[in-house]
PDB file of C-alpha atoms in Angstrom:
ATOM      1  CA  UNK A   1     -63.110 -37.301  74.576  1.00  0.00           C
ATOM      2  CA  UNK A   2     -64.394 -40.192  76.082  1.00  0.00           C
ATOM      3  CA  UNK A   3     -66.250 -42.427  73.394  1.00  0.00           C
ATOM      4  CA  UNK A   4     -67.837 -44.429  75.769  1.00  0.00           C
ATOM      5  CA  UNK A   5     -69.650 -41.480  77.020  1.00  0.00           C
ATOM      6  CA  UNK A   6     -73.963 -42.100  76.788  1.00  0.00           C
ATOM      7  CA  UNK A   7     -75.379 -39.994  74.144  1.00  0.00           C
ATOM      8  CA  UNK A   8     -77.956 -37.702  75.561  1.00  0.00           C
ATOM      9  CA  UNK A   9     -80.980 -37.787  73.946  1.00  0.00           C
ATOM     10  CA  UNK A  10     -82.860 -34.373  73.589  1.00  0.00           C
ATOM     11  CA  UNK A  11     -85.986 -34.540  75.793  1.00  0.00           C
ATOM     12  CA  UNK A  12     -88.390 -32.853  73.602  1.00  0.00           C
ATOM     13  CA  UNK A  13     -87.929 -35.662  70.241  1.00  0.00           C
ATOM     14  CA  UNK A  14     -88.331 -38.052  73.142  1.00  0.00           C
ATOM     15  CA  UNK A  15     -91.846 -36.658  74.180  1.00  0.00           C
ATOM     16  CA  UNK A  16     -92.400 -36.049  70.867  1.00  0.00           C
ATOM     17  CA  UNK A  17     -91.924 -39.503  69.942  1.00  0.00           C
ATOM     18  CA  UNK A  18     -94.720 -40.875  72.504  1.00  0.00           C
ATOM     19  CA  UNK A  19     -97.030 -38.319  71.510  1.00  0.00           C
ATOM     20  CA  UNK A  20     -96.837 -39.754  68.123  1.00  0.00           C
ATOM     21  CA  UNK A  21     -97.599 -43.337  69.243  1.00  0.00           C
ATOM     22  CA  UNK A  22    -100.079 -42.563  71.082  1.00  0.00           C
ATOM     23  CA  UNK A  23    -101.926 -40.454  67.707  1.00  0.00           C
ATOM     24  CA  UNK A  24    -100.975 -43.515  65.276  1.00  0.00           C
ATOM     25  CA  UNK A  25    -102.674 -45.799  68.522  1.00  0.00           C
ATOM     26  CA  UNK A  26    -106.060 -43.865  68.028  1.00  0.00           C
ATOM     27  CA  UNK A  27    -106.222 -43.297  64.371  1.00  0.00           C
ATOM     28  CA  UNK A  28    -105.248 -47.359  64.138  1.00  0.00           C
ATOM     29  CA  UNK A  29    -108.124 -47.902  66.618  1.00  0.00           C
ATOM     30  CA  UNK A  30    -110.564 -46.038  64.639  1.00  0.00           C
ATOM     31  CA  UNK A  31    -109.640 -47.809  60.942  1.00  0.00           C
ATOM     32  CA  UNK A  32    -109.793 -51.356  62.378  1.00  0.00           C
ATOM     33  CA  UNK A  33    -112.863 -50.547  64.428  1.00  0.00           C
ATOM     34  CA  UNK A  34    -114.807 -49.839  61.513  1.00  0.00           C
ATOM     35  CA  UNK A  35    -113.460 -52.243  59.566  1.00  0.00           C
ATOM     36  CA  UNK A  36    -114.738 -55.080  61.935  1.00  0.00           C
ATOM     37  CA  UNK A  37    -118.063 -53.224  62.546  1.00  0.00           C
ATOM     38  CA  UNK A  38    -118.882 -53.788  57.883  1.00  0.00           C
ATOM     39  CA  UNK A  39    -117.385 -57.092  58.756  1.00  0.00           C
ATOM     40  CA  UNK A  40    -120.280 -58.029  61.094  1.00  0.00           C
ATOM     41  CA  UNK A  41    -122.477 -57.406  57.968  1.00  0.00           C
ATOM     42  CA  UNK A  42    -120.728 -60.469  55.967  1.00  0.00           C
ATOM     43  CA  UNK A  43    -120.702 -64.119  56.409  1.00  0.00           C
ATOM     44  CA  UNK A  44    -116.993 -63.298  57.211  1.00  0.00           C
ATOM     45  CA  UNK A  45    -115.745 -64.582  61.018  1.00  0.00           C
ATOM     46  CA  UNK A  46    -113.061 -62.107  60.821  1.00  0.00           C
ATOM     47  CA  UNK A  47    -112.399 -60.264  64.273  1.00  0.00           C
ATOM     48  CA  UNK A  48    -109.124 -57.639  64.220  1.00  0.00           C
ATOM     49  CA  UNK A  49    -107.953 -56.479  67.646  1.00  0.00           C
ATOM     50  CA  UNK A  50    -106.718 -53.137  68.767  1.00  0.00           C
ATOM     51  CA  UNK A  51    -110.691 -52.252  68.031  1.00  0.00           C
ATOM     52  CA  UNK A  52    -112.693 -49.932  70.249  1.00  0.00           C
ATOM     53  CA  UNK A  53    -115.310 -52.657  72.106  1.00  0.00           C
ATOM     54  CA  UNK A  54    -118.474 -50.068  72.458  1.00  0.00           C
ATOM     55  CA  UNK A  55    -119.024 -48.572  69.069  1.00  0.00           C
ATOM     56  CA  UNK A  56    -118.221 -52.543  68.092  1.00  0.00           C
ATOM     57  CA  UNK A  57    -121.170 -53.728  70.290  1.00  0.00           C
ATOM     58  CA  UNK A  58    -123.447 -51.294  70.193  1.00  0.00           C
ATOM     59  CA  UNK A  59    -123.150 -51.917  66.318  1.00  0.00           C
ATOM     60  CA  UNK A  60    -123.629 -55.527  66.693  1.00  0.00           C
ATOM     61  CA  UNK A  61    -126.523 -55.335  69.323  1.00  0.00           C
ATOM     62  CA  UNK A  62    -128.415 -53.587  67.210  1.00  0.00           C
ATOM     63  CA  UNK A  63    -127.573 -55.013  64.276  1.00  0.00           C
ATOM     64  CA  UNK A  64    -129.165 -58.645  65.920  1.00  0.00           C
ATOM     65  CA  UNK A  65    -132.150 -57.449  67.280  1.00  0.00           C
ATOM     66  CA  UNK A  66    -133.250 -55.386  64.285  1.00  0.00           C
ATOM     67  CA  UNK A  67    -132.941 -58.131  61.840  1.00  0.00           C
ATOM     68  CA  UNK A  68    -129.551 -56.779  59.499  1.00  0.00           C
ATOM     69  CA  UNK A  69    -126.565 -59.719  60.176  1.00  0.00           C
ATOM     70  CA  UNK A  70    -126.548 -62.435  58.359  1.00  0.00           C
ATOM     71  CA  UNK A  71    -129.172 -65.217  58.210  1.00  0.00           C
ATOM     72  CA  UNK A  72    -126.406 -67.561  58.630  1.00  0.00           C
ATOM     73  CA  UNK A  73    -125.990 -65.900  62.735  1.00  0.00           C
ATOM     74  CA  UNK A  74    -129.879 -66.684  63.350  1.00  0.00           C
ATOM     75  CA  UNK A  75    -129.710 -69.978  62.215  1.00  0.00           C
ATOM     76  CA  UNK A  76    -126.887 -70.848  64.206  1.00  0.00           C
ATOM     77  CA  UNK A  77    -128.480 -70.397  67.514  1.00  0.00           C
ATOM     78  CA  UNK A  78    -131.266 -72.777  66.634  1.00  0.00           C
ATOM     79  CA  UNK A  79    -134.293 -70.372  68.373  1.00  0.00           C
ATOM     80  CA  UNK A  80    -137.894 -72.140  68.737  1.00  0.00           C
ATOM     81  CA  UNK A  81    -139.959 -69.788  67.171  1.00  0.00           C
ATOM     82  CA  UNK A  82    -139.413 -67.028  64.914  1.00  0.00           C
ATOM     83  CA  UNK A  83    -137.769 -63.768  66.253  1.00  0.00           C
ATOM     84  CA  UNK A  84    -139.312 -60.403  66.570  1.00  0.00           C
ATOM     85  CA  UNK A  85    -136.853 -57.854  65.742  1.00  0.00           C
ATOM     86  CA  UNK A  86    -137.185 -54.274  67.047  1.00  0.00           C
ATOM     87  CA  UNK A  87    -137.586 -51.477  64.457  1.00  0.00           C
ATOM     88  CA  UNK A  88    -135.300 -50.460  62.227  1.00  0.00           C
ATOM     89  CA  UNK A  89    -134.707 -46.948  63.569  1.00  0.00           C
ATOM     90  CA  UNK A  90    -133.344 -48.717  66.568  1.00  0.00           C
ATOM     91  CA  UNK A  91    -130.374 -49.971  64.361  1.00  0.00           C
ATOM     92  CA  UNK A  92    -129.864 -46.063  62.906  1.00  0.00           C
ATOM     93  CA  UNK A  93    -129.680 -44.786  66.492  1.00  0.00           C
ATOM     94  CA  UNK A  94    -127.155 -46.908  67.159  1.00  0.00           C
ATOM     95  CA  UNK A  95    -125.219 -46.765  64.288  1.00  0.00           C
ATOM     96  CA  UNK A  96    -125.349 -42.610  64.995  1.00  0.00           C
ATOM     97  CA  UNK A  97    -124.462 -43.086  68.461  1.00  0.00           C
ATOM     98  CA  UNK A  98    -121.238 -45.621  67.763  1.00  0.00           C
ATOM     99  CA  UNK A  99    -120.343 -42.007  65.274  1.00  0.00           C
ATOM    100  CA  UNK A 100    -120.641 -39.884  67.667  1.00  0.00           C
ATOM    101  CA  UNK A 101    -117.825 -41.871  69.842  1.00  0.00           C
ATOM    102  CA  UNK A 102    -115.687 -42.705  66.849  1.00  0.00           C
ATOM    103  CA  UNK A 103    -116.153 -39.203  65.714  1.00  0.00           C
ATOM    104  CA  UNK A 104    -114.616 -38.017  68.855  1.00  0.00           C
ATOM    105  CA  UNK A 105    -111.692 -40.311  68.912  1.00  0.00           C
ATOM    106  CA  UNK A 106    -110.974 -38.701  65.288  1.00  0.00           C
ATOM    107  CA  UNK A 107    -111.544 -35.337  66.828  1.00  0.00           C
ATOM    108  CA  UNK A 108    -108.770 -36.120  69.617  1.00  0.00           C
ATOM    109  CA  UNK A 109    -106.401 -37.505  67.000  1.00  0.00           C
ATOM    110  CA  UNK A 110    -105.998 -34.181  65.003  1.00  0.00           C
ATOM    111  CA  UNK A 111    -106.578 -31.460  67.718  1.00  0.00           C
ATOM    112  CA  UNK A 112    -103.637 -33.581  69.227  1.00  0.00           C
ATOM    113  CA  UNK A 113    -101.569 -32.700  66.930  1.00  0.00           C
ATOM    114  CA  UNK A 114    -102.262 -28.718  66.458  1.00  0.00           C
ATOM    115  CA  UNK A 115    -102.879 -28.107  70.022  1.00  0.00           C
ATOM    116  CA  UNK A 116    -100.323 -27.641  72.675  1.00  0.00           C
ATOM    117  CA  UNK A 117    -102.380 -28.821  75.441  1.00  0.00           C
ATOM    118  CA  UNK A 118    -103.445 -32.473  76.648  1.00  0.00           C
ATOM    119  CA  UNK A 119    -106.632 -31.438  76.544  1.00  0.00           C
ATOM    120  CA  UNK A 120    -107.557 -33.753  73.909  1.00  0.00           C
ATOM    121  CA  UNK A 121    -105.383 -37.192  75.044  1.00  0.00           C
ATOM    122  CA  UNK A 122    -107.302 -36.749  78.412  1.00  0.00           C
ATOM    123  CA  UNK A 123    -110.010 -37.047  76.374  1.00  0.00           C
ATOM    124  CA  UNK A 124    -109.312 -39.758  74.244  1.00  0.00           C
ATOM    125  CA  UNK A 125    -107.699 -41.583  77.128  1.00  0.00           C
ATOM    126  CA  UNK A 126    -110.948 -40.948  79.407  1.00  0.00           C
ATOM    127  CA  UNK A 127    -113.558 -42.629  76.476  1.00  0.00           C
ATOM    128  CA  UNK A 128    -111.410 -45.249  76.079  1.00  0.00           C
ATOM    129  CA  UNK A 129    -110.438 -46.532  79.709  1.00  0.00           C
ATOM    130  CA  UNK A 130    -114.201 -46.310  80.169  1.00  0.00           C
ATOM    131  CA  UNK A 131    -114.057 -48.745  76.620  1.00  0.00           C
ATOM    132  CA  UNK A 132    -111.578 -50.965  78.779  1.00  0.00           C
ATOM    133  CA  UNK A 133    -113.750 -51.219  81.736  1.00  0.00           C
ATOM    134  CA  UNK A 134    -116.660 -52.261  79.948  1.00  0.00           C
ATOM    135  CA  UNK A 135    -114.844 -54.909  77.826  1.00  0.00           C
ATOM    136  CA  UNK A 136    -113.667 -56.140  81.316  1.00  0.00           C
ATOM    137  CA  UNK A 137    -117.013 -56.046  82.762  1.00  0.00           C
ATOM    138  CA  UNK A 138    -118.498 -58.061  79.862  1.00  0.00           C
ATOM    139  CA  UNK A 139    -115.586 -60.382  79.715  1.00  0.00           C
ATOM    140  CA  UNK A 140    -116.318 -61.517  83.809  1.00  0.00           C
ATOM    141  CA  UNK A 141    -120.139 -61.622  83.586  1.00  0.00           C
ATOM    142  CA  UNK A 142    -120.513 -63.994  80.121  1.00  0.00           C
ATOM    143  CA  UNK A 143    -117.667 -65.961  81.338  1.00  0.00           C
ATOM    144  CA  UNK A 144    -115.457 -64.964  78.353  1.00  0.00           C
ATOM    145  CA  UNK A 145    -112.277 -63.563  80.135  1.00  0.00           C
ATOM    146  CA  UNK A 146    -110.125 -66.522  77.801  1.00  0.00           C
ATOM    147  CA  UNK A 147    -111.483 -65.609  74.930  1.00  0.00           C
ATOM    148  CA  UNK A 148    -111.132 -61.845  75.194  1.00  0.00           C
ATOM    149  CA  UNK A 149    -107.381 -62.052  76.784  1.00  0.00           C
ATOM    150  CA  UNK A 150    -105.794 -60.893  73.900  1.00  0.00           C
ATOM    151  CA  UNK A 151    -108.456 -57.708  73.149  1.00  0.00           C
ATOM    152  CA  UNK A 152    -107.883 -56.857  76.859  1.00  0.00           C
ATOM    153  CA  UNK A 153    -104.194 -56.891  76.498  1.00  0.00           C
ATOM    154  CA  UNK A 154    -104.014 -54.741  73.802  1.00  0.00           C
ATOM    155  CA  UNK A 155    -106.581 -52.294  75.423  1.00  0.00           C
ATOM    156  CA  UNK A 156    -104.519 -52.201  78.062  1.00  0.00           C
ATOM    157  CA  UNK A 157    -101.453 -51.394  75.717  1.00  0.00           C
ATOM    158  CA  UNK A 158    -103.229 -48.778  73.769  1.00  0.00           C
ATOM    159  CA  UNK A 159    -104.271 -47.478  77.189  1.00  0.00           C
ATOM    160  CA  UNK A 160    -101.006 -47.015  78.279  1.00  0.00           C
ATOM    161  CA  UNK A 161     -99.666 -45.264  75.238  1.00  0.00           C
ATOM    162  CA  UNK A 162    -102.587 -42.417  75.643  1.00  0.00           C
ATOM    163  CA  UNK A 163    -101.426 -42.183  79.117  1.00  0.00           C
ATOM    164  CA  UNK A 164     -97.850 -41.868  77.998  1.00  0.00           C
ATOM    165  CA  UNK A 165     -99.159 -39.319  75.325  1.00  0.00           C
ATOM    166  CA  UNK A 166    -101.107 -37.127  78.184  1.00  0.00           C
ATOM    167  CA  UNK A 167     -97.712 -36.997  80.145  1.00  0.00           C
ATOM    168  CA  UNK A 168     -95.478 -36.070  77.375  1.00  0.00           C
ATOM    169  CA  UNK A 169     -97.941 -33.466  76.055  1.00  0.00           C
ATOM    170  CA  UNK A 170     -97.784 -31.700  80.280  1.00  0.00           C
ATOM    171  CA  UNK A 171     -93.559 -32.240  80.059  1.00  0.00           C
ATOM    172  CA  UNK A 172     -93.253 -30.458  76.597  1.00  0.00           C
ATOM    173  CA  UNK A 173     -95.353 -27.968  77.576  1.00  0.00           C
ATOM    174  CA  UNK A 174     -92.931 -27.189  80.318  1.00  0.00           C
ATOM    175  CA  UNK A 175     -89.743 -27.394  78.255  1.00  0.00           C
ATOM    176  CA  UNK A 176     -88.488 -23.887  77.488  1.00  0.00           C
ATOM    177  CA  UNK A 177     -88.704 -22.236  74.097  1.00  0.00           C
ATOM    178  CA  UNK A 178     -86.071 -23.128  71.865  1.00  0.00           C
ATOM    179  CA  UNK A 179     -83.813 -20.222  70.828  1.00  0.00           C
ATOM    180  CA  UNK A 180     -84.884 -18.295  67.488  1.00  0.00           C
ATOM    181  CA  UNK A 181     -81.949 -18.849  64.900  1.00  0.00           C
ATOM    182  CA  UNK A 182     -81.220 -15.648  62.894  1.00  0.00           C
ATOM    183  CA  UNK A 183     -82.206 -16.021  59.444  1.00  0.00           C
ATOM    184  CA  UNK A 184     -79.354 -14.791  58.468  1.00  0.00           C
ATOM    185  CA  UNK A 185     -76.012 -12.056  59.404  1.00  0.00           C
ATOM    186  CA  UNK A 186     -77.434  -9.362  60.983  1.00  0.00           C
ATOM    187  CA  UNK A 187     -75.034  -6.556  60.294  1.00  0.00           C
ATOM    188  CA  UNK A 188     -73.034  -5.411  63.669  1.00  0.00           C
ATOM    189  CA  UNK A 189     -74.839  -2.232  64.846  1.00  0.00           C
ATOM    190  CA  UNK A 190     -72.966   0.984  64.409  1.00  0.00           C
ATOM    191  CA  UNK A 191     -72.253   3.306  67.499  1.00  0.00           C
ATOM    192  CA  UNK A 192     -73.330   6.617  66.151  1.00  0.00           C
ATOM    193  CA  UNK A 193     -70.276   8.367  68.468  1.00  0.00           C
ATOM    194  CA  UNK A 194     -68.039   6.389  66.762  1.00  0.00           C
ATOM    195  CA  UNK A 195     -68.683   7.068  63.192  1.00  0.00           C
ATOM    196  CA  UNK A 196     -67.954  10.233  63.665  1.00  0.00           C
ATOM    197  CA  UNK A 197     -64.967   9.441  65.220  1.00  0.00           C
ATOM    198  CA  UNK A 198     -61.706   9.121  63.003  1.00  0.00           C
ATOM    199  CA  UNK A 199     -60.549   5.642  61.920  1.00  0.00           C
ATOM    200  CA  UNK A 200     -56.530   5.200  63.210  1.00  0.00           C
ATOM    201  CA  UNK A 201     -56.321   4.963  59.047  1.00  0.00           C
ATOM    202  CA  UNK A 202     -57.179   8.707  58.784  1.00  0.00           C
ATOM    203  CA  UNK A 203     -55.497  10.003  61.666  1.00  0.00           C
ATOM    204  CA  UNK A 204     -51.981   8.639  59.953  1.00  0.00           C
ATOM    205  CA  UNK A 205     -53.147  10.476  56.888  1.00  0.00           C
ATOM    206  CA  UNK A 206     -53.082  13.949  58.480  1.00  0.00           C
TER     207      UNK A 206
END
């Protein structure tokens, strides 16, 4: 046997593997995007990446223009005048709507894991490239592209690992069935023509 001979590596742990990834990707997403969305409440200037960007600003938008952040963020911009802030519903209606998308990610990352199809990483891979495209978009028109490099990269990585997580999900499915193993020893079915048959033991006999 040749022991420099590559190990194969069984396809299906390989797909398996990605499709992992990709569920620990979303589930990670979803934890750190809430986390920094209660941080926008606090004097804090903690940002962590690997955070969905449109349930982030749509928190934060609101959040601004219906009076909640700090009073620390208004005085920093140094405004003439006092600000009007929009009602307060506005900032519920947000917060609902950022729930709804978060709530969906959450929904991808279990039915991923019960369902055979890649139903739900086409999903989850759909919201968020439209979640890339928009941080992209915002980064180019404010002028910010530096400053959001490293968000974008990591989009781009989670990105890729959903898209890895939607191919492995089609390539499994078309694996064949693995071979049931018998529980245990079956006894060895008995020809009925041959039981009745004598055994060479009983023909010596006679």
């Amino acid at each position: 046997m040749n022991k420099n001979a590559a190990v194969q590596i069984d396809p299906r742990e390989k797909y398996l593997r990605k499709i992992q990834s990709a569920r620990i990707d979303i589930i990670i997403m979803i934890m750190l995007t809430i986390i920094n969305s209660f941080l926008l409440f606090t004097e804090s200037q903690t940002y962590f990446f690997f955070s969905a960007f449109i349930p982030y600003r749509i928190i934060l938008e609101s959040a601004f223009y219906t009076g909640k952040m700090p009073a620390v963020y208004y005085e920093s911009l140094e405004l003439e005048g006092e600000l009007e802030f929009l009602g307060i519903e506005i900032f519920y209606i947000a917060v609902a709507i950022a729930a709804v998308i978060l709530g969906v990610y959450l929904l991808c990352f279990f039915l991923s894991k019960t369902s055979k199809k890649a139903l739900w990483f086409i999903i989850a891979t759909v919201i968020f490239a439209a979640d890339t495209v928009y941080l992209l978009s915002y980064a180019v028109d404010y002028g910010v592209i530096g400053e959001c490099v490293f968000d974008i990269l990591i989009h781009a990585y989670v990105l890729y690992g959903l898209i890895s997580g939607v191919i492995s999900s089609y390539k499994l499915k078309d694996l064949p069935e693995l071979p049931e193993v018998p529980s245990g020893d079956a006894p060895l079915p008995v020809s009925e023509d041959n039981s009745a048959e004598p055994t060479q033991n009983d023909s010596d006999v006679q």
